[in-house]
Coordinates of C-alpha atoms in Angstrom, one line a residue:
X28 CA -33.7 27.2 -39.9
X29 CA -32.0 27.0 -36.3
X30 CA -32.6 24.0 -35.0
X31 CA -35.1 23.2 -32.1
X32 CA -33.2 19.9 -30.8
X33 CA -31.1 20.6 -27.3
X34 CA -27.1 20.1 -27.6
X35 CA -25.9 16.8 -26.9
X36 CA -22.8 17.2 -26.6
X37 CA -21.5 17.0 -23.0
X38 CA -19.1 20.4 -24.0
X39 CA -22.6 22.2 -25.5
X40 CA -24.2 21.8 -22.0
X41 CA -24.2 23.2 -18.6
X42 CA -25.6 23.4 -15.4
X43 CA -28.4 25.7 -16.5
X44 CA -29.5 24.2 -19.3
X45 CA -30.2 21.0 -17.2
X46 CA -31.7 23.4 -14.5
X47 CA -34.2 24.9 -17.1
X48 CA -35.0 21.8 -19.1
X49 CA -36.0 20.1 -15.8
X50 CA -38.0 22.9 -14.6
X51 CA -35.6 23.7 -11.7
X52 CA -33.1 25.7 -10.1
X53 CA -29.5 25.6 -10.3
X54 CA -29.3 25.3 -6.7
X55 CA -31.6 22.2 -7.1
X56 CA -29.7 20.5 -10.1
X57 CA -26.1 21.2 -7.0
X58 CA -28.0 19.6 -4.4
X59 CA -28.7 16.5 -6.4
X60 CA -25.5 16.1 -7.6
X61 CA -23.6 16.7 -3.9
X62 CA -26.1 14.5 -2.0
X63 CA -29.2 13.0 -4.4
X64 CA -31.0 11.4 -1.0
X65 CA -31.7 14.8 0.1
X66 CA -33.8 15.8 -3.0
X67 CA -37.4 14.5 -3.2
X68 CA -37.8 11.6 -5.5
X69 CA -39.9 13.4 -8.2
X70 CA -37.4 16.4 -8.3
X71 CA -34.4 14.0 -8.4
X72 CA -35.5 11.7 -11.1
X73 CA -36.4 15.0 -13.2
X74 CA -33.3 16.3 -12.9
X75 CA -31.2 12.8 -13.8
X76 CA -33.5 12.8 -16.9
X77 CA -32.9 15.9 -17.8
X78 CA -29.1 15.1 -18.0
X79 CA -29.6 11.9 -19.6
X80 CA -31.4 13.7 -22.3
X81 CA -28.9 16.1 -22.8
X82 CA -26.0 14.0 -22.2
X83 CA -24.6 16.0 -19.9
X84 CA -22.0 14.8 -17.3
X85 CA -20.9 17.1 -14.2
X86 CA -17.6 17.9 -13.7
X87 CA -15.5 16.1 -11.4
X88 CA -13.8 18.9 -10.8
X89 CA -16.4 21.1 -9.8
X90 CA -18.2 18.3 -7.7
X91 CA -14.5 17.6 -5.8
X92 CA -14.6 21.7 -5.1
X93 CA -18.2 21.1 -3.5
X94 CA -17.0 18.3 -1.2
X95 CA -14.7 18.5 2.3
X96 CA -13.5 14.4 0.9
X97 CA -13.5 12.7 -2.2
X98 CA -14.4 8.8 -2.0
X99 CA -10.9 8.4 -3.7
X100 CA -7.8 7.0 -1.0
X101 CA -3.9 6.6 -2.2
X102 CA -1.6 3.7 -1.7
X103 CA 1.9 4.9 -2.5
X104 CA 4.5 2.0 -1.7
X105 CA 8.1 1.7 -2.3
X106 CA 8.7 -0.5 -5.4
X107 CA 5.4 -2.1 -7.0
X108 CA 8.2 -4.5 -8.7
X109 CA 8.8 -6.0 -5.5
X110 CA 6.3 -8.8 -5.1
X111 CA 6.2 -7.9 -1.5
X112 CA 4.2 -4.4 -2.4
X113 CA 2.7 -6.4 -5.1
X114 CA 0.2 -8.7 -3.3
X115 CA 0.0 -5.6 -0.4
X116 CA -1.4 -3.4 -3.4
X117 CA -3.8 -6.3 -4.4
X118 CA -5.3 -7.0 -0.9
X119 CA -5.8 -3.2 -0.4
X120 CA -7.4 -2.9 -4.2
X121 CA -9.8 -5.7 -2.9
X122 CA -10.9 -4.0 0.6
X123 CA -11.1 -0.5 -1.4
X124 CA -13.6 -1.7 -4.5
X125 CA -15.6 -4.1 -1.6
X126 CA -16.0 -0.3 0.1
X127 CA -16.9 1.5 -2.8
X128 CA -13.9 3.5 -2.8
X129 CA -11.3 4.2 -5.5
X130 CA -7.6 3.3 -5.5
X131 CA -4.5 5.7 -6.9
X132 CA -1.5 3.4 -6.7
X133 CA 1.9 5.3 -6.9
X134 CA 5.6 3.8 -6.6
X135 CA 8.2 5.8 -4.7
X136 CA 11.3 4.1 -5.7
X137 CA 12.2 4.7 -2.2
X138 CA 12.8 8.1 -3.6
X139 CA 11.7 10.7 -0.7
X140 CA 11.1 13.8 -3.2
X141 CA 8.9 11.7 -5.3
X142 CA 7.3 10.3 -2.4
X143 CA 6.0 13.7 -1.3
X144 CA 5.3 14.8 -5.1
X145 CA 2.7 11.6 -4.5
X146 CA 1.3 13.1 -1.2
X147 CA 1.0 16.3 -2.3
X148 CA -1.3 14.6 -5.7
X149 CA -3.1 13.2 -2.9
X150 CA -4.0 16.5 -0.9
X151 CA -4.5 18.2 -4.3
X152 CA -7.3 15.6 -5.2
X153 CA -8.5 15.7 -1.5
X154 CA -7.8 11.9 -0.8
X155 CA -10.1 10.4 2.1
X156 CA -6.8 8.8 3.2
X157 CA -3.4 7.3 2.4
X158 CA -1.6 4.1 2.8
X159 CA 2.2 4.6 2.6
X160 CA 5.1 2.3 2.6
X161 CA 7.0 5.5 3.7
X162 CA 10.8 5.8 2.9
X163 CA 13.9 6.3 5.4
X164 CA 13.9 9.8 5.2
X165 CA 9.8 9.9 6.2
X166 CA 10.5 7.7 9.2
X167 CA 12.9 9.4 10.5
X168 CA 11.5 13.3 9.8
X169 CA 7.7 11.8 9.7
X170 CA 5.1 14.3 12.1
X171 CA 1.8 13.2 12.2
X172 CA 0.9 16.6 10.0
X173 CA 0.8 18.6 7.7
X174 CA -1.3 16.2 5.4
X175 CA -5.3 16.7 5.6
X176 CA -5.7 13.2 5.4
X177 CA -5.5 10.2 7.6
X178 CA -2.1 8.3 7.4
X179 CA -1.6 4.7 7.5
X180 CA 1.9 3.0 7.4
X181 CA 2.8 -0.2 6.3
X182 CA 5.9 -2.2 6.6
X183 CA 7.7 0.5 7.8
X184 CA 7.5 3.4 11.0
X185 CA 8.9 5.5 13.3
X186 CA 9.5 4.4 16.4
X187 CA 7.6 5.8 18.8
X188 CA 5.2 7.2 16.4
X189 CA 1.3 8.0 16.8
X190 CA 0.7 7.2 13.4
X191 CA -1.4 4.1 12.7
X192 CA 0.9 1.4 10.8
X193 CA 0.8 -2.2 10.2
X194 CA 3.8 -4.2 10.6
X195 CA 6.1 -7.4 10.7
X196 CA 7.9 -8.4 14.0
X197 CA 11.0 -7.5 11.7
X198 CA 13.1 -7.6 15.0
X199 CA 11.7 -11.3 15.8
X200 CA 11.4 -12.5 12.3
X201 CA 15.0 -12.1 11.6
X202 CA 16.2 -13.6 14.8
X203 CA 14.0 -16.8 14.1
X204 CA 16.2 -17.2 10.7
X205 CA 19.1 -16.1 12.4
X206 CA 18.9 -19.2 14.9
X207 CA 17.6 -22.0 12.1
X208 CA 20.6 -20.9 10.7
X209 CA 22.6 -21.4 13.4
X210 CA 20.5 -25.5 14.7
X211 CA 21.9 -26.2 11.2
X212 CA 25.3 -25.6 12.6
X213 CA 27.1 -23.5 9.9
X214 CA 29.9 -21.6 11.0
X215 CA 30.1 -18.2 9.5
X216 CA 26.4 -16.1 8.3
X217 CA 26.8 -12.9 6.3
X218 CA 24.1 -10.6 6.2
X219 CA 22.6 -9.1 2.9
X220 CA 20.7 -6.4 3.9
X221 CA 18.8 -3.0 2.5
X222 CA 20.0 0.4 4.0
X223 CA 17.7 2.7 2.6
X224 CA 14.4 1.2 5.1
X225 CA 14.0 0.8 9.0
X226 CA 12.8 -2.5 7.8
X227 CA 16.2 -3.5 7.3
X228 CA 17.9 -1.9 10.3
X229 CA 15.3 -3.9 12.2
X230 CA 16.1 -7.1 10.3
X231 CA 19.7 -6.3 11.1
X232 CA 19.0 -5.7 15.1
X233 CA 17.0 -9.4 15.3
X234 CA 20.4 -11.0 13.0
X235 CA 23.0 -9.8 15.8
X236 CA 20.4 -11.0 18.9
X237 CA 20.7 -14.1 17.6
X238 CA 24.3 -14.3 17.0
X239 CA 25.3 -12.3 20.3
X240 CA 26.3 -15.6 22.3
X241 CA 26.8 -17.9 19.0
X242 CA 29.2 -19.5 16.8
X243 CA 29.0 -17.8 13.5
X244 CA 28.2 -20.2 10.5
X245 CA 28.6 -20.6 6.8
X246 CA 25.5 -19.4 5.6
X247 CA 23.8 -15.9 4.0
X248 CA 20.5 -14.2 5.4
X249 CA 18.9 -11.8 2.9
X250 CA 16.3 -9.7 4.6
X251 CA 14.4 -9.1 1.3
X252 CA 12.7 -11.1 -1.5
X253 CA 14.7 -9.0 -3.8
X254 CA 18.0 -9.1 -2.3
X255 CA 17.1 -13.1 -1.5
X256 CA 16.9 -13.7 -5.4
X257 CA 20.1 -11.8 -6.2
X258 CA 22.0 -13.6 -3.5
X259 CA 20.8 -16.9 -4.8
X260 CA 21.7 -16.1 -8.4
X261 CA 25.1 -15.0 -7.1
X262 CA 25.9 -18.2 -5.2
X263 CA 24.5 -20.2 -8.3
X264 CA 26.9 -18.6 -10.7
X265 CA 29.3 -19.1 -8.2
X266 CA 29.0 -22.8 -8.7
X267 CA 28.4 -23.2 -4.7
X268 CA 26.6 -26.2 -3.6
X269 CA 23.5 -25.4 -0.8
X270 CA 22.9 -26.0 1.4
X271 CA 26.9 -27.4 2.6
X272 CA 29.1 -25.1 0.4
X273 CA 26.9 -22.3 1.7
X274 CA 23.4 -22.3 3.2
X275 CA 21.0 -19.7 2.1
X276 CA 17.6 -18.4 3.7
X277 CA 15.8 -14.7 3.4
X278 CA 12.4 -13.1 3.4
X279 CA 9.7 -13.2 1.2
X280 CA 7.6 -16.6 0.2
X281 CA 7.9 -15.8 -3.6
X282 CA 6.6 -17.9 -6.5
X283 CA 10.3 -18.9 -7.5
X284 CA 11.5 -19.6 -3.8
X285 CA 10.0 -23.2 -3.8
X286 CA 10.5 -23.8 -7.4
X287 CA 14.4 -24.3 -7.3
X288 CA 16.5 -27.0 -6.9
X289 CA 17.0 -26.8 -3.4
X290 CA 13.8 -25.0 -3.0
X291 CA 14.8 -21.5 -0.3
X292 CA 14.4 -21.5 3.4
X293 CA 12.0 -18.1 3.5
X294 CA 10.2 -16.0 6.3
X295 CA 6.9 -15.7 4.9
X296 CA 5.6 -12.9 5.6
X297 CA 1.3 -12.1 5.5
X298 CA 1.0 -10.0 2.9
X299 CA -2.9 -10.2 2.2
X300 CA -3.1 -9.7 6.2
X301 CA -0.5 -6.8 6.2
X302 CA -2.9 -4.9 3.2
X303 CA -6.4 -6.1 4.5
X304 CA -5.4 -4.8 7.8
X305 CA -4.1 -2.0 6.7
X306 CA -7.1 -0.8 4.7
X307 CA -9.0 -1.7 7.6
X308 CA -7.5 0.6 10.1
X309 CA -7.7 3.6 6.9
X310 CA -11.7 2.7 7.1
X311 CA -12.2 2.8 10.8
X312 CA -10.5 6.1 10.7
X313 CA -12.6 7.5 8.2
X314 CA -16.1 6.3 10.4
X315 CA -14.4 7.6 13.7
X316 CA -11.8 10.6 13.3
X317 CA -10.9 10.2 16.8
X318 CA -10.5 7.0 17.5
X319 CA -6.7 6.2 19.2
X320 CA -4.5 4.9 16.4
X321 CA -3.7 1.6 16.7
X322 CA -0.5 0.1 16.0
X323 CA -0.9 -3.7 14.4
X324 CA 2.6 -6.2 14.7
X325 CA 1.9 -9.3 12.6
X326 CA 4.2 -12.6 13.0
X327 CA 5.6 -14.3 10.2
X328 CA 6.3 -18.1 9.1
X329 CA 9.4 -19.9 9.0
X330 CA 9.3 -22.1 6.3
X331 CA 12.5 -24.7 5.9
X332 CA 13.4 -26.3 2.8
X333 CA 16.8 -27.3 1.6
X334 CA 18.7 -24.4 0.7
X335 CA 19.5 -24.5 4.7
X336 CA 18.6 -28.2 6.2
X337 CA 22.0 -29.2 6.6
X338 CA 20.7 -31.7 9.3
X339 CA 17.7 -34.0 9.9

């Protein structure tokens, strides 16, 4: 005998047999599942039981189609190894979940064709917004279009651009380095610096301010965390003594800076600031489309330690 009990099966149901075991329209069933405040109460809870009963689950696909904006934004940064994009990733994670809102983290590898591969993911699953640590290419070809979603940048932007961004004084940051170096009287500084960011151009720009009208000195500026560690394994297997054989200092208060023996002169930079503020500006986008975009400049920290003191 066939048997009387409904499927089960989330692949054995649809849309109508929740409608007709509820006692309701499709159109009903829609409504409740695009926007369940607008459905009276009695009508709503008969249609969630319905589904319950059948285990039936709609599809996210379908609703996506029914919505102008998911409650889904993107955070696509350059190298998640980097523990710079690390602890940005984790403070935006923090303000998304406190919002409600879910988080797709992609890694560019400063890689401009897999960077729009990423943004085009994010238009395809009609993203509320993006965060971007955009690459050199982006920065200097960026437009505030095509994308049908709001664009914040972080770290890094064009000048001169509309788009809203959260940044370092990279300019100012570098120069303050630039000049402990040089109080600590060294006579030559080399610069270790990335080419493929305007972060590092503007590292670079702050590094010759300082040293316009200055001796040079014996020391090496790395303008990233990940460059700074490289540098530092360098001089060790070099069997250099810091900070008088040569005096090192960079960017980035990492775990492992203050752990060595001497511990690393470092620009720290606010990371849980640079991502809170940057999810901040994404959600006061989303409440008021046309708002003026706002440009945020945080400061960083100098913080000395021996692997520059050469005096005091």
């Amino acid at each position: 005998m066939p048997s009387s009990v409904p499927p089960s099966a989330p692949e054995r149901a649809s849309i109508k047999d929740v409608a007709q075991r509820a006692g309701v329209s499709r159109t009903t069933v829609s409504r409740v599942l695009s926007d369940a405040e607008a459905v009276r109460p009695a009508l709503r809870e008969r249609v969630q039981q319905a589904m319950a009963e059948l285990g039936w689950r709609p599809s996210l696909a379908a609703r996506r189609l029914r919505q102008r904006r998911t409650s889904l934004i993107g955070l696509v940064v350059a190298d998640i190894r980097n523990p710079f994009f690390t602890a940005i990733s984790r403070a935006v994670e923090d303000m998304a979940y406190a919002a409600g809102l879910r988080l797709i983290l992609c890694n560019s590898d400063e890689d401009p064709a897999k960077e729009r591969t990423y943004l085009e993911l994010m238009a395809d699953e009609r993203a509320s917004g993006v965060i971007l640590a955009p690459t050199l290419e982006f920065t200097q070809q960026h437009a505030p279009g095509p994308w049908p979603f709001p664009l914040v940048l972080v770290d890094r932007a064009p000048p001169g651009s509309a788009t809203e961004a959260v940044l370092l004084d990279n300019v100012g940051a570098a120069a303050m380095l630039t000049r402990h170096l040089l109080d600590q009287g060294c006579r030559r500084i080399a610069l270790l610096a990335g080419a493929r960011s305007t972060t590092g151009q503007q590292r670079q720009a702050g590094y010759e301010a300082a040293l316009r009208d200055a001796p040079c000195a014996d020391a090496l500026l790395a303008t990233s965390g990940l460059l700074l560690l490289g540098a530092w394994r360098a001089v060790r297997a070099a069997g250099l003594a810091m900070p008088h054989a040569l005096a090192l200092a960079g960017f980035d208060d990492n775990d492992w800076t203050s752990m060595t023996e001497p511990a690393i002169t470092v620009l720290a930079q606010p990371t849980d600031d640079i991502g809170r503020s940057a999810a901040e500006l994404l959600l006061q986008r989303l409440a008021e489309p046309a708002r003026a975009p706002r440009r945020v400049v945080l400061q960083g920290r100098l913080l000395v330690r021996g692997s520059s003191l050469r005096s005091g």
